mmCIF file of C-alpha atoms in Angstrom:
data_model
loop_
_atom_site.group_PDB
_atom_site.id
_atom_site.type_symbol
_atom_site.label_atom_id
_atom_site.label_comp_id
_atom_site.label_asym_id
_atom_site.label_seq_id
_atom_site.Cartn_x
_atom_site.Cartn_y
_atom_site.Cartn_z
ATOM 1 C CA MET B 1 1.749 -32.025 -28.872
ATOM 2 C CA THR B 2 -0.761 -29.475 -27.781
ATOM 3 C CA LEU B 3 -1.541 -26.251 -28.785
ATOM 4 C CA PHE B 4 -0.342 -24.766 -25.769
ATOM 5 C CA ALA B 5 3.000 -27.145 -25.344
ATOM 6 C CA PRO B 6 4.741 -23.974 -26.516
ATOM 7 C CA LEU B 7 3.783 -21.884 -23.309
ATOM 8 C CA ARG B 8 5.768 -24.610 -20.995
ATOM 9 C CA PRO B 9 9.271 -23.532 -21.810
ATOM 10 C CA ILE B 10 8.711 -19.713 -21.735
ATOM 11 C CA ASN B 11 6.726 -20.421 -18.261
ATOM 12 C CA ARG B 12 9.879 -22.297 -17.428
ATOM 13 C CA LEU B 13 12.062 -19.214 -17.848
ATOM 14 C CA LEU B 14 9.938 -16.886 -16.736
ATOM 15 C CA GLY B 15 9.354 -18.710 -13.036
ATOM 16 C CA ARG B 16 12.952 -18.001 -12.525
ATOM 17 C CA LEU B 17 12.362 -14.710 -12.249
ATOM 18 C CA GLY B 18 11.957 -15.482 -8.420
ATOM 19 C CA TRP B 19 10.709 -12.735 -5.743
ATOM 20 C CA ALA B 20 12.746 -10.237 -5.426
ATOM 21 C CA LEU B 21 12.367 -7.967 -8.276
ATOM 22 C CA PRO B 22 8.152 -8.535 -8.058
ATOM 23 C CA ALA B 23 8.305 -7.975 -4.535
ATOM 24 C CA LEU B 24 10.217 -4.754 -4.696
ATOM 25 C CA ALA B 25 7.719 -3.405 -7.059
ATOM 26 C CA LEU B 26 4.842 -4.486 -5.196
ATOM 27 C CA ARG B 27 6.450 -2.632 -2.353
ATOM 28 C CA LEU B 28 7.466 0.649 -4.076
ATOM 29 C CA PHE B 29 4.861 1.602 -6.180
ATOM 30 C CA PRO B 30 1.688 1.314 -3.764
ATOM 31 C CA ALA B 31 4.165 3.242 -1.357
ATOM 32 C CA MET B 32 4.798 6.148 -3.503
ATOM 33 C CA VAL B 33 0.452 6.608 -4.268
ATOM 34 C CA PHE B 34 0.148 6.717 -0.184
ATOM 35 C CA PHE B 35 2.982 8.724 0.368
ATOM 36 C CA ALA B 36 2.385 11.117 -2.047
ATOM 37 C CA SER B 37 -1.467 11.251 -0.947
ATOM 38 C CA GLY B 38 -0.046 12.067 2.717
ATOM 39 C CA GLN B 39 2.125 14.852 1.334
ATOM 40 C CA THR B 40 -1.154 16.880 0.247
ATOM 41 C CA LYS B 41 -2.528 16.507 3.473
ATOM 42 C CA LEU B 42 0.561 18.707 5.221
ATOM 43 C CA GLU B 43 1.583 22.252 5.071
ATOM 44 C CA GLY B 44 4.933 22.418 5.965
ATOM 45 C CA TRP B 45 5.665 19.876 9.078
ATOM 46 C CA ARG B 46 2.039 20.518 10.032
ATOM 47 C CA ILE B 47 -1.582 19.090 8.717
ATOM 48 C CA ALA B 48 -2.931 21.701 6.596
ATOM 49 C CA PRO B 49 -6.587 23.229 7.662
ATOM 50 C CA SER B 50 -7.673 21.952 4.335
ATOM 51 C CA THR B 51 -7.235 18.394 5.672
ATOM 52 C CA TYR B 52 -9.130 18.855 8.531
ATOM 53 C CA TYR B 53 -11.820 19.974 6.276
ATOM 54 C CA LEU B 54 -11.892 17.340 3.641
ATOM 55 C CA PHE B 55 -12.179 15.175 6.599
ATOM 56 C CA ARG B 56 -15.173 16.728 7.762
ATOM 57 C CA HIS B 57 -17.007 17.581 4.977
ATOM 58 C CA GLU B 58 -16.133 15.033 2.329
ATOM 59 C CA TYR B 59 -14.346 12.077 4.001
ATOM 60 C CA THR B 60 -16.344 11.579 6.735
ATOM 61 C CA LEU B 61 -16.126 8.336 8.562
ATOM 62 C CA PRO B 62 -18.352 6.214 11.049
ATOM 63 C CA LEU B 63 -17.088 5.467 14.752
ATOM 64 C CA ILE B 64 -14.136 8.045 14.842
ATOM 65 C CA PRO B 65 -14.114 12.137 14.850
ATOM 66 C CA SER B 66 -13.097 13.718 11.561
ATOM 67 C CA ASP B 67 -10.214 15.357 13.324
ATOM 68 C CA TRP B 68 -8.863 12.001 14.448
ATOM 69 C CA ALA B 69 -9.308 10.474 10.900
ATOM 70 C CA ALA B 70 -7.095 13.405 9.615
ATOM 71 C CA ILE B 71 -4.491 13.197 11.967
ATOM 72 C CA ALA B 72 -4.484 8.894 11.587
ATOM 73 C CA ALA B 73 -4.822 9.291 8.143
ATOM 74 C CA THR B 74 -1.942 11.902 7.604
ATOM 75 C CA VAL B 75 0.359 9.608 9.981
ATOM 76 C CA ALA B 76 -0.712 6.295 8.174
ATOM 77 C CA GLU B 77 0.184 7.722 4.664
ATOM 78 C CA HIS B 78 3.936 8.677 5.409
ATOM 79 C CA LEU B 79 4.499 5.973 8.336
ATOM 80 C CA PHE B 80 3.975 2.919 6.479
ATOM 81 C CA PRO B 81 4.899 3.566 3.007
ATOM 82 C CA LEU B 82 8.042 4.323 4.528
ATOM 83 C CA ALA B 83 8.039 0.750 5.867
ATOM 84 C CA LEU B 84 6.979 -0.406 2.622
ATOM 85 C CA VAL B 85 9.865 1.776 0.764
ATOM 86 C CA LEU B 86 12.291 0.071 3.532
ATOM 87 C CA GLY B 87 11.090 -3.546 3.939
ATOM 88 C CA LEU B 88 10.648 -2.986 7.474
ATOM 89 C CA GLY B 89 7.903 -4.472 8.859
ATOM 90 C CA THR B 90 6.343 -5.219 5.289
ATOM 91 C CA ARG B 91 3.611 -7.277 6.307
ATOM 92 C CA VAL B 92 2.275 -5.396 8.829
ATOM 93 C CA ALA B 93 2.372 -1.941 6.718
ATOM 94 C CA ALA B 94 1.258 -4.185 4.139
ATOM 95 C CA LEU B 95 -1.930 -5.286 6.691
ATOM 96 C CA ALA B 96 -2.563 -1.706 7.601
ATOM 97 C CA LEU B 97 -2.426 0.169 4.324
ATOM 98 C CA LEU B 98 -5.075 -2.889 3.443
ATOM 99 C CA GLY B 99 -7.188 -1.805 6.249
ATOM 100 C CA MET B 100 -6.726 2.038 4.782
ATOM 101 C CA THR B 101 -7.614 0.679 1.478
ATOM 102 C CA ALA B 102 -10.658 -0.863 2.388
ATOM 103 C CA VAL B 103 -11.848 2.322 4.231
ATOM 104 C CA ILE B 104 -11.590 4.311 1.077
ATOM 105 C CA GLN B 105 -13.243 1.922 -0.853
ATOM 106 C CA ILE B 106 -16.128 1.874 1.471
ATOM 107 C CA PHE B 107 -16.281 4.978 3.045
ATOM 108 C CA VAL B 108 -14.877 7.826 0.886
ATOM 109 C CA TYR B 109 -14.604 6.702 -3.064
ATOM 110 C CA PRO B 110 -16.703 3.639 -3.595
ATOM 111 C CA GLY B 111 -16.623 4.112 -7.356
ATOM 112 C CA ALA B 112 -12.613 3.856 -7.497
ATOM 113 C CA TRP B 113 -12.857 0.194 -7.040
ATOM 114 C CA GLN B 114 -10.473 -0.687 -9.869
ATOM 115 C CA THR B 115 -7.745 1.331 -8.337
ATOM 116 C CA HIS B 116 -8.134 0.237 -4.922
ATOM 117 C CA GLY B 117 -8.476 -3.393 -5.947
ATOM 118 C CA LEU B 118 -4.547 -2.932 -7.558
ATOM 119 C CA TRP B 119 -3.431 -1.453 -4.322
ATOM 120 C CA ALA B 120 -5.943 -4.419 -2.587
ATOM 121 C CA ALA B 121 -3.619 -7.064 -4.724
ATOM 122 C CA CYS B 122 -0.401 -5.900 -4.221
ATOM 123 C CA PHE B 123 -0.835 -5.666 -0.231
ATOM 124 C CA LEU B 124 -2.225 -9.145 -0.082
ATOM 125 C CA ALA B 125 0.716 -10.570 -2.527
ATOM 126 C CA LEU B 126 3.162 -8.951 0.152
ATOM 127 C CA ILE B 127 1.065 -10.379 3.208
ATOM 128 C CA ALA B 128 1.253 -13.751 1.594
ATOM 129 C CA ARG B 129 4.701 -14.019 0.334
ATOM 130 C CA GLY B 130 7.096 -11.252 2.560
ATOM 131 C CA PRO B 131 8.606 -8.293 1.532
ATOM 132 C CA GLY B 132 11.360 -10.422 -0.481
ATOM 133 C CA PRO B 133 15.439 -10.614 -0.560
ATOM 134 C CA LEU B 134 15.884 -6.621 -1.026
ATOM 135 C CA SER B 135 13.908 -5.873 2.091
ATOM 136 C CA LEU B 136 15.481 -4.714 5.826
ATOM 137 C CA ASP B 137 13.073 -7.449 7.036
ATOM 138 C CA HIS B 138 14.897 -9.992 4.986
ATOM 139 C CA ARG B 139 18.239 -8.712 6.088
ATOM 140 C CA LEU B 140 17.588 -8.541 9.340
ATOM 141 C CA GLY B 141 15.878 -12.067 9.560
ATOM 142 C CA LEU B 142 12.712 -10.883 10.671
ATOM 143 C CA ASP B 143 10.687 -12.442 7.735
ATOM 144 C CA ARG B 144 12.652 -16.105 7.778
ATOM 145 C CA GLY B 145 10.413 -19.054 8.103
ATOM 146 C CA ALA B 146 7.197 -17.228 7.207
#
């Protein structure tokens, strides 16, 4: 008997947890962060003037005009989190948000790698393992055989 032998039954027990609950958490918590960020970019149903200002002066990105970036980010921060919450098109939504996370990390807030790393880990897990059984992807048979 080794020093770590007591870990075996604990690991066996925890291994029975399955993927449903972790996948749901991996979908919901980052979705809430991105959706809340998207909400700050709006005034009612319109993109706030302050959003355009931020994209012109603080969130400057190469290769894309700042007004387009403001619109794209606002739409993405509403659409993809909704997809994650529903578990519909989960892998595509996670891939899109992983891309956004990379852009934010590289061009906007390079010092926030710990936070961005947590988001990236969630998205990578969803891309690799899928949305889990508590999702529309699963219910509609869109993620079987993956």
